[in-house]
Tab-separated table of C-alpha atoms and ligand atoms in Angstrom:
chain	number	residue	atom	x	y	z
A	1	MET	CA	111.830	112.059	90.237
A	2	THR	CA	113.528	108.715	90.593
A	3	THR	CA	111.220	105.731	90.195
A	4	LEU	CA	111.721	101.865	90.246
A	5	PHE	CA	109.744	101.499	86.851
A	6	TYR	CA	108.223	98.572	85.262
A	7	PRO	CA	108.140	99.423	81.345
A	8	ALA	CA	107.747	95.783	80.129
A	9	TRP	CA	106.963	91.933	81.311
A	10	GLU	CA	109.650	90.876	83.181
A	11	SER	CA	111.955	93.875	83.223
A	12	LEU	CA	112.503	96.397	86.150
A	13	GLU	CA	114.566	99.604	85.865
A	14	ILE	CA	115.327	102.959	87.733
A	15	ARG	CA	113.918	105.738	85.618
A	16	ASP	CA	113.994	109.150	85.688
A	17	LEU	CA	109.875	110.683	85.286
A	18	PRO	CA	108.336	113.822	86.001
A	19	VAL	CA	106.815	114.778	89.136
A	20	PRO	CA	103.190	114.236	88.864
A	21	GLY	CA	100.488	116.686	88.964
A	22	ILE	CA	97.369	116.746	91.629
A	23	SER	CA	93.972	116.640	90.184
A	24	GLU	CA	90.891	117.942	91.935
A	25	GLY	CA	90.963	117.051	95.664
A	26	GLY	CA	94.680	115.660	95.307
A	27	VAL	CA	97.612	115.943	97.584
A	28	LEU	CA	101.421	115.902	96.082
A	29	LEU	CA	103.344	113.571	98.440
A	30	LYS	CA	107.299	113.100	99.115
A	31	VAL	CA	107.231	109.121	99.803
A	32	ALA	CA	108.883	108.289	102.903
A	33	ALA	CA	108.615	104.777	102.502
A	34	CYS	CA	106.911	102.189	100.414
A	35	GLY	CA	106.907	98.316	101.147
A	36	ILE	CA	107.127	95.629	98.412
A	37	CYS	CA	104.034	93.636	98.464
A	38	GLY	CA	103.966	89.938	97.616
A	39	SER	CA	100.754	90.205	95.105
A	40	GLU	CA	103.346	92.683	93.378
A	41	LEU	CA	105.584	90.070	92.830
A	42	GLU	CA	103.177	87.144	92.260
A	43	THR	CA	101.932	89.357	89.284
A	44	TYR	CA	105.288	90.193	88.067
A	45	ARG	CA	106.423	86.595	88.458
A	46	ASN	CA	103.045	85.422	86.187
A	47	ARG	CA	102.897	88.191	84.222
A	48	SER	CA	99.542	89.058	85.380
A	49	ASN	CA	97.574	91.363	83.949
A	50	ARG	CA	96.277	92.566	87.248
A	51	ARG	CA	99.528	94.653	86.515
A	52	THR	CA	100.120	95.192	83.575
A	53	PRO	CA	103.031	97.323	82.240
A	54	PRO	CA	104.438	100.063	81.754
A	55	LEU	CA	103.612	100.839	85.612
A	56	VAL	CA	104.887	102.333	88.524
A	57	MET	CA	104.036	99.770	91.072
A	58	GLY	CA	103.662	100.353	94.938
A	59	HIS	CA	100.724	100.608	97.414
A	60	GLU	CA	101.842	100.195	100.712
A	61	PHE	CA	103.180	103.897	101.510
A	62	CYS	CA	103.572	106.624	103.852
A	63	GLY	CA	105.158	110.185	103.353
A	64	THR	CA	105.063	114.032	103.938
A	65	VAL	CA	102.625	116.014	101.899
A	66	VAL	CA	104.607	118.972	99.723
A	67	ASN	CA	101.467	120.204	98.050
A	68	PRO	CA	98.211	119.922	99.560
A	69	GLY	CA	96.098	121.557	96.864
A	70	THR	CA	92.685	122.794	97.274
A	71	SER	CA	90.957	119.799	99.005
A	72	PRO	CA	88.712	120.659	101.912
A	73	LEU	CA	89.798	118.072	104.188
A	74	HIS	CA	93.021	120.521	104.828
A	75	PHE	CA	96.092	118.825	104.438
A	76	LYS	CA	98.877	120.939	105.632
A	77	GLU	CA	101.977	121.457	103.860
A	78	GLY	CA	104.842	119.281	105.894
A	79	GLN	CA	102.174	117.177	107.521
A	80	GLN	CA	103.290	113.241	107.801
A	81	VAL	CA	100.656	110.748	106.344
A	82	VAL	CA	99.765	107.143	105.559
A	83	SER	CA	97.965	106.136	102.623
A	84	TYR	CA	95.105	103.969	101.792
A	85	ALA	CA	96.223	101.293	99.196
A	86	LEU	CA	93.091	101.979	97.422
A	87	VAL	CA	91.164	105.138	96.070
A	88	ILE	CA	87.355	105.064	96.648
A	89	CYS	CA	84.423	107.258	95.190
A	90	GLY	CA	82.863	107.634	98.627
A	91	LEU	CA	79.541	107.706	96.830
A	92	CYS	CA	78.926	104.373	96.173
A	93	ARG	CA	76.720	101.701	97.808
A	94	PRO	CA	79.317	100.195	99.488
A	95	CYS	CA	81.331	103.253	100.320
A	96	ARG	CA	78.124	104.663	101.942
A	97	ARG	CA	77.815	101.329	103.900
A	98	GLY	CA	81.463	101.849	105.272
A	99	ASP	CA	82.607	98.663	103.212
A	100	THR	CA	85.124	101.508	101.560
A	101	HIS	CA	87.289	98.373	100.579
A	102	LEU	CA	84.530	97.019	98.398
A	103	CYS	CA	83.926	100.421	96.369
A	104	THR	CA	82.670	99.574	92.983
A	105	LYS	CA	84.937	102.447	91.394
A	106	ARG	CA	87.997	101.115	93.528
A	107	GLU	CA	91.433	101.896	92.121
A	108	VAL	CA	94.687	100.455	93.636
A	109	PHE	CA	97.945	102.352	93.487
A	110	GLY	CA	100.554	100.517	91.304
A	111	MET	CA	98.020	98.878	89.421
A	112	HIS	CA	95.019	101.217	87.759
A	113	ARG	CA	97.245	104.368	88.770
A	114	PRO	CA	100.698	105.689	89.290
A	115	GLY	CA	102.168	104.023	92.622
A	116	ALA	CA	104.234	104.957	95.123
A	117	PHE	CA	108.368	103.386	93.940
A	118	ALA	CA	109.037	106.496	93.693
A	119	GLU	CA	109.905	109.779	94.878
A	120	TYR	CA	106.545	111.783	94.672
A	121	VAL	CA	103.109	110.390	94.409
A	122	SER	CA	99.908	112.025	93.848
A	123	VAL	CA	97.069	110.997	96.155
A	124	PRO	CA	93.365	112.296	96.831
A	125	ALA	CA	93.170	113.632	99.869
A	126	SER	CA	90.482	111.144	101.088
A	127	SER	CA	92.895	108.282	100.918
A	128	LEU	CA	95.060	109.952	103.442
A	129	ILE	CA	95.422	109.565	107.102
A	130	PRO	CA	97.336	111.096	109.837
A	131	TRP	CA	100.676	109.144	110.570
A	132	PRO	CA	101.666	109.227	114.313
A	133	GLU	CA	104.933	110.326	115.744
A	134	GLY	CA	107.116	108.072	117.055
A	135	VAL	CA	106.464	105.410	114.354
A	136	PRO	CA	109.484	105.045	111.668
A	137	ALA	CA	108.657	105.427	108.037
A	138	GLN	CA	109.539	101.594	107.248
A	139	ALA	CA	107.169	100.470	110.073
A	140	ALA	CA	104.012	103.175	108.884
A	141	CYS	CA	103.913	102.178	105.467
A	142	LEU	CA	103.245	98.635	106.271
A	143	ALA	CA	100.164	99.945	108.200
A	144	GLU	CA	98.604	98.629	105.007
A	145	PRO	CA	99.365	94.996	105.292
A	146	LEU	CA	98.574	95.120	108.917
A	147	ALA	CA	95.109	96.852	108.126
A	148	ASN	CA	94.673	93.370	105.869
A	149	GLY	CA	95.400	91.139	109.248
A	150	VAL	CA	93.040	93.890	111.202
A	151	HIS	CA	90.180	93.197	108.597
A	152	ILE	CA	90.449	89.156	109.305
A	153	ALA	CA	90.281	89.854	112.856
A	154	ASP	CA	87.352	91.944	112.709
A	155	ARG	CA	85.469	88.810	110.388
A	156	LEU	CA	86.687	86.398	112.518
A	157	GLN	CA	85.672	87.995	116.093
A	158	PRO	CA	81.982	86.605	116.013
A	159	HIS	CA	83.247	83.103	115.777
A	160	LYS	CA	84.867	83.931	118.990
A	161	PRO	CA	88.197	81.594	118.505
A	162	ARG	CA	90.660	80.675	121.044
A	163	THR	CA	92.955	79.119	118.614
A	164	VAL	CA	93.781	80.125	115.142
A	165	VAL	CA	96.272	78.253	112.229
A	166	ILE	CA	97.814	80.883	110.255
A	167	LEU	CA	98.916	79.075	106.910
A	168	GLY	CA	102.434	80.462	105.652
A	169	ALA	CA	104.682	83.309	107.555
A	170	GLY	CA	105.096	85.242	104.737
A	171	PRO	CA	104.560	89.416	105.313
A	172	ILE	CA	100.622	88.687	105.381
A	173	GLY	CA	100.901	85.931	107.477
A	174	LEU	CA	102.905	87.478	110.001
A	175	MET	CA	100.762	90.598	110.199
A	176	CYS	CA	97.755	88.711	110.357
A	177	GLN	CA	99.129	86.515	113.465
A	178	GLN	CA	99.822	89.949	115.215
A	179	ALA	CA	96.636	91.342	114.047
A	180	VAL	CA	94.494	88.391	116.031
A	181	GLN	CA	96.846	88.175	118.639
A	182	VAL	CA	96.679	91.606	119.931
A	183	MET	CA	93.188	91.898	118.984
A	184	LEU	CA	91.244	88.558	119.629
A	185	GLY	CA	93.758	87.401	122.297
A	186	VAL	CA	93.869	84.083	120.419
A	187	ARG	CA	96.837	81.184	120.337
A	188	THR	CA	98.105	81.036	116.586
A	189	ILE	CA	99.929	77.964	115.205
A	190	ILE	CA	102.028	79.155	112.186
A	191	SER	CA	102.990	76.876	109.129
A	192	ASP	CA	105.755	77.805	106.412
A	193	THR	CA	108.166	75.588	104.679
A	194	VAL	CA	111.075	78.305	105.412
A	195	PRO	CA	112.457	77.704	108.892
A	196	GLY	CA	113.761	81.185	109.207
A	197	ARG	CA	109.855	82.389	109.236
A	198	LEU	CA	108.712	80.121	111.161
A	199	GLU	CA	111.574	81.475	113.684
A	200	THR	CA	110.051	84.764	113.023
A	201	ALA	CA	106.551	83.707	113.668
A	202	LYS	CA	107.603	82.328	117.276
A	203	LYS	CA	109.536	85.707	118.026
A	204	LEU	CA	106.532	87.315	117.365
A	205	GLY	CA	104.594	85.312	120.073
A	206	ALA	CA	103.023	82.361	117.966
A	207	PHE	CA	102.011	79.408	120.140
A	208	ALA	CA	103.278	76.958	117.752
A	209	VAL	CA	105.226	76.491	114.556
A	210	ALA	CA	105.171	73.888	111.791
A	211	LYS	CA	107.236	73.115	108.608
A	212	ALA	CA	104.524	72.657	106.206
A	213	GLY	CA	104.544	69.602	104.431
A	214	THR	CA	105.754	67.722	107.024
A	215	SER	CA	102.838	66.104	109.666
A	216	GLU	CA	103.750	68.424	112.567
A	217	LEU	CA	100.739	70.457	111.513
A	218	ASP	CA	98.093	67.902	111.782
A	219	ALA	CA	99.367	66.936	115.071
A	220	GLN	CA	99.824	69.743	117.039
A	221	VAL	CA	96.282	70.805	115.661
A	222	ALA	CA	95.053	67.370	116.806
A	223	GLU	CA	96.777	67.926	119.998
A	224	VAL	CA	94.998	71.468	120.898
A	225	SER	CA	91.853	70.330	119.905
A	226	GLU	CA	91.272	66.996	121.036
A	227	GLY	CA	90.983	65.848	117.091
A	228	GLU	CA	88.284	68.142	116.451
A	229	GLY	CA	90.265	70.739	114.594
A	230	VAL	CA	90.782	74.409	115.014
A	231	ASP	CA	88.430	77.459	115.459
A	232	ALA	CA	89.302	79.563	112.596
A	233	VAL	CA	92.122	78.711	109.877
A	234	ILE	CA	93.867	81.721	107.806
A	235	ASP	CA	95.210	80.790	104.633
A	236	ALA	CA	97.956	83.375	103.540
A	237	VAL	CA	99.301	81.537	100.404
A	238	GLY	CA	96.538	80.773	98.420
A	239	SER	CA	97.251	77.554	96.783
A	240	GLU	CA	94.813	74.552	96.082
A	241	THR	CA	96.757	72.334	98.581
A	242	THR	CA	96.712	75.098	101.511
A	243	LYS	CA	92.801	76.092	100.623
A	244	GLN	CA	91.895	72.571	101.109
A	245	LEU	CA	94.099	72.000	103.769
A	246	ALA	CA	92.137	75.122	105.606
A	247	LEU	CA	89.206	73.427	104.957
A	248	LYS	CA	90.549	70.275	106.774
A	249	LEU	CA	92.165	71.620	109.533
A	250	VAL	CA	89.167	73.703	110.690
A	251	ARG	CA	86.303	72.025	113.322
A	252	PRO	CA	82.978	71.976	112.387
A	253	GLY	CA	81.087	75.243	112.945
A	254	GLY	CA	84.573	76.984	112.380
A	255	ALA	CA	85.964	79.586	110.148
A	256	VAL	CA	88.085	79.574	107.342
A	257	VAL	CA	89.597	83.026	105.523
A	258	TRP	CA	91.260	82.752	102.106
A	259	ILE	CA	93.229	85.983	101.879
A	260	GLY	CA	96.297	84.591	99.751
A	261	LEU	CA	95.785	84.714	95.819
A	262	HIS	CA	98.337	81.968	94.585
A	263	GLU	CA	96.241	79.875	92.563
A	264	ASN	CA	92.807	80.859	91.059
A	265	THR	CA	90.654	77.595	89.959
A	266	ILE	CA	90.783	74.842	92.324
A	267	SER	CA	88.406	71.826	93.516
A	268	PHE	CA	87.318	71.135	96.917
A	269	ASP	CA	84.975	68.871	99.255
A	270	SER	CA	81.903	71.353	99.096
A	271	TYR	CA	80.317	68.621	101.536
A	272	ALA	CA	82.761	69.170	103.911
A	273	VAL	CA	81.462	72.927	104.097
A	274	THR	CA	77.729	72.359	104.220
A	275	LEU	CA	77.595	69.135	106.269
A	276	SER	CA	80.111	70.398	109.241
A	277	GLU	CA	78.760	74.216	108.606
A	278	LYS	CA	81.980	75.897	107.937
A	279	THR	CA	82.158	79.090	107.101
A	280	VAL	CA	84.360	80.369	103.850
A	281	TYR	CA	85.648	84.159	104.250
A	282	GLY	CA	87.262	85.560	100.896
A	283	SER	CA	89.391	88.510	102.241
A	284	TYR	CA	90.690	91.486	100.463
A	285	ALA	CA	92.100	94.911	101.633
A	286	ALA	CA	91.054	96.675	104.273
A	287	THR	CA	88.537	99.515	104.969
A	288	LEU	CA	89.904	103.249	105.925
A	289	GLY	CA	88.611	102.757	109.345
A	290	GLU	CA	90.854	99.246	109.319
A	291	LEU	CA	93.841	101.044	107.938
A	292	ALA	CA	93.594	103.591	110.978
A	293	TYR	CA	93.379	101.024	113.445
A	294	ALA	CA	96.402	99.176	112.386
A	295	VAL	CA	98.493	102.679	112.598
A	296	LYS	CA	96.592	102.697	116.271
A	297	LEU	CA	98.221	99.525	117.082
A	298	MET	CA	101.636	100.346	115.824
A	299	SER	CA	101.942	103.830	117.661
A	300	GLU	CA	100.895	101.947	120.317
A	301	GLY	CA	103.260	99.492	120.165
A	302	LYS	CA	101.345	96.569	120.060
A	303	VAL	CA	102.611	95.002	116.548
A	304	ASP	CA	106.330	94.918	115.508
A	305	ALA	CA	106.363	95.815	111.568
A	306	GLU	CA	110.308	96.237	112.015
A	307	SER	CA	112.560	93.763	113.273
A	308	TRP	CA	111.795	91.817	110.271
A	309	VAL	CA	111.659	93.934	107.662
A	310	GLN	CA	114.625	95.009	105.177
A	311	THR	CA	114.817	98.718	104.021
A	312	PHE	CA	116.726	99.701	100.696
A	313	PRO	CA	117.037	103.020	99.045
A	314	LEU	CA	114.872	103.492	96.195
A	315	GLU	CA	117.769	103.663	93.867
A	316	ARG	CA	118.597	99.843	94.504
A	317	GLY	CA	115.299	98.961	93.872
A	318	VAL	CA	115.672	96.767	91.355
A	319	GLU	CA	117.919	94.504	93.476
A	320	ALA	CA	115.665	94.569	96.332
A	321	PHE	CA	112.723	93.496	94.205
A	322	HIS	CA	114.349	90.663	92.452
A	323	ARG	CA	115.899	89.698	96.183
A	324	MET	CA	112.288	89.324	97.662
A	325	LEU	CA	111.426	87.379	94.185
A	326	ASN	CA	113.778	85.030	95.106
A	327	ALA	CA	113.509	85.264	98.611
A	328	GLN	CA	116.001	83.416	100.834
A	329	GLY	CA	116.557	82.527	104.736
A	330	ASN	CA	115.451	85.855	106.274
A	331	ASP	CA	113.950	87.461	103.414
A	332	ILE	CA	110.747	88.213	104.179
A	333	LYS	CA	109.818	92.134	103.431
A	334	GLY	CA	111.242	94.808	101.654
A	335	VAL	CA	110.677	98.265	102.078
A	336	LEU	CA	112.062	101.060	99.407
A	337	LEU	CA	112.946	104.315	101.003
A	338	PRO	CA	113.008	107.047	98.197
B	401	LIG	ZN1	99.660	94.717	99.246
B	402	LIG	ZN1	82.609	104.260	96.148
């Protein structure tokens, strides 16, 4: 089968590999579409040991069951499914509590096991949910990044926010924007350095957009909040600057979500968290239930996961990956179609 293979640091190639077998409880999928995730670009760029080659990456995917195996979950041959990015044990304490994203044995496709930049992928049936008719493949595969936004909206819900600032209008930022708009009914203010991404955020319903690195964002936050700060800030970049900025822009008693992974060790004003009772959430992945909810939002047409996404045939995967790595203008999200 054709794959986009990551044989060594800073190298990618189209390689023919054997079709994977399936293990106990496993299902073989013919991949219909697989998104290229920002975390994959980031780990490739930084030679991160979170994804060590040789490897087939790809964890945002949907496909058709070609071999249902012997799983008691009864997926049928020909059935269309969306996959969870994780493989979970289902037995540990977090799994039994419903915190499947925190499974102590969690594995990520394209990190701990072969991913879906390939014609076929082997998936435990327990990681699959139905892919409803009417949602195109290039959108259905993005239920996974949308689920990250659903997860964050679930986290912010008890804070009853009215205005949410999102730092970074990349794929995760735009998915978070749409999730909080539709689930929490909030106004969003989106900041990014790239004008094309801000245009997209506007089209997706942002109340306001701001060019990052200018005084625009501070001014907008001051205006909507009478100088107090906004109810919640989502940092979808994750640099030291944006993590600090998130804490600065949120009002006393408000909530900050750190989902971006750009920089690890940072310094920040911890007294500002303590004295003004700000809540900081770390957010990684989503539960299986949130993935199903993301698919539902898509099938109801409440989220646009298409107009700002570019598709490429898998054979052009090297070009697509490099294009997203050096994103220009309207290059926001690439999806590979095997
Ligand atoms: Zn991802
Ligand atoms: Zn578990």
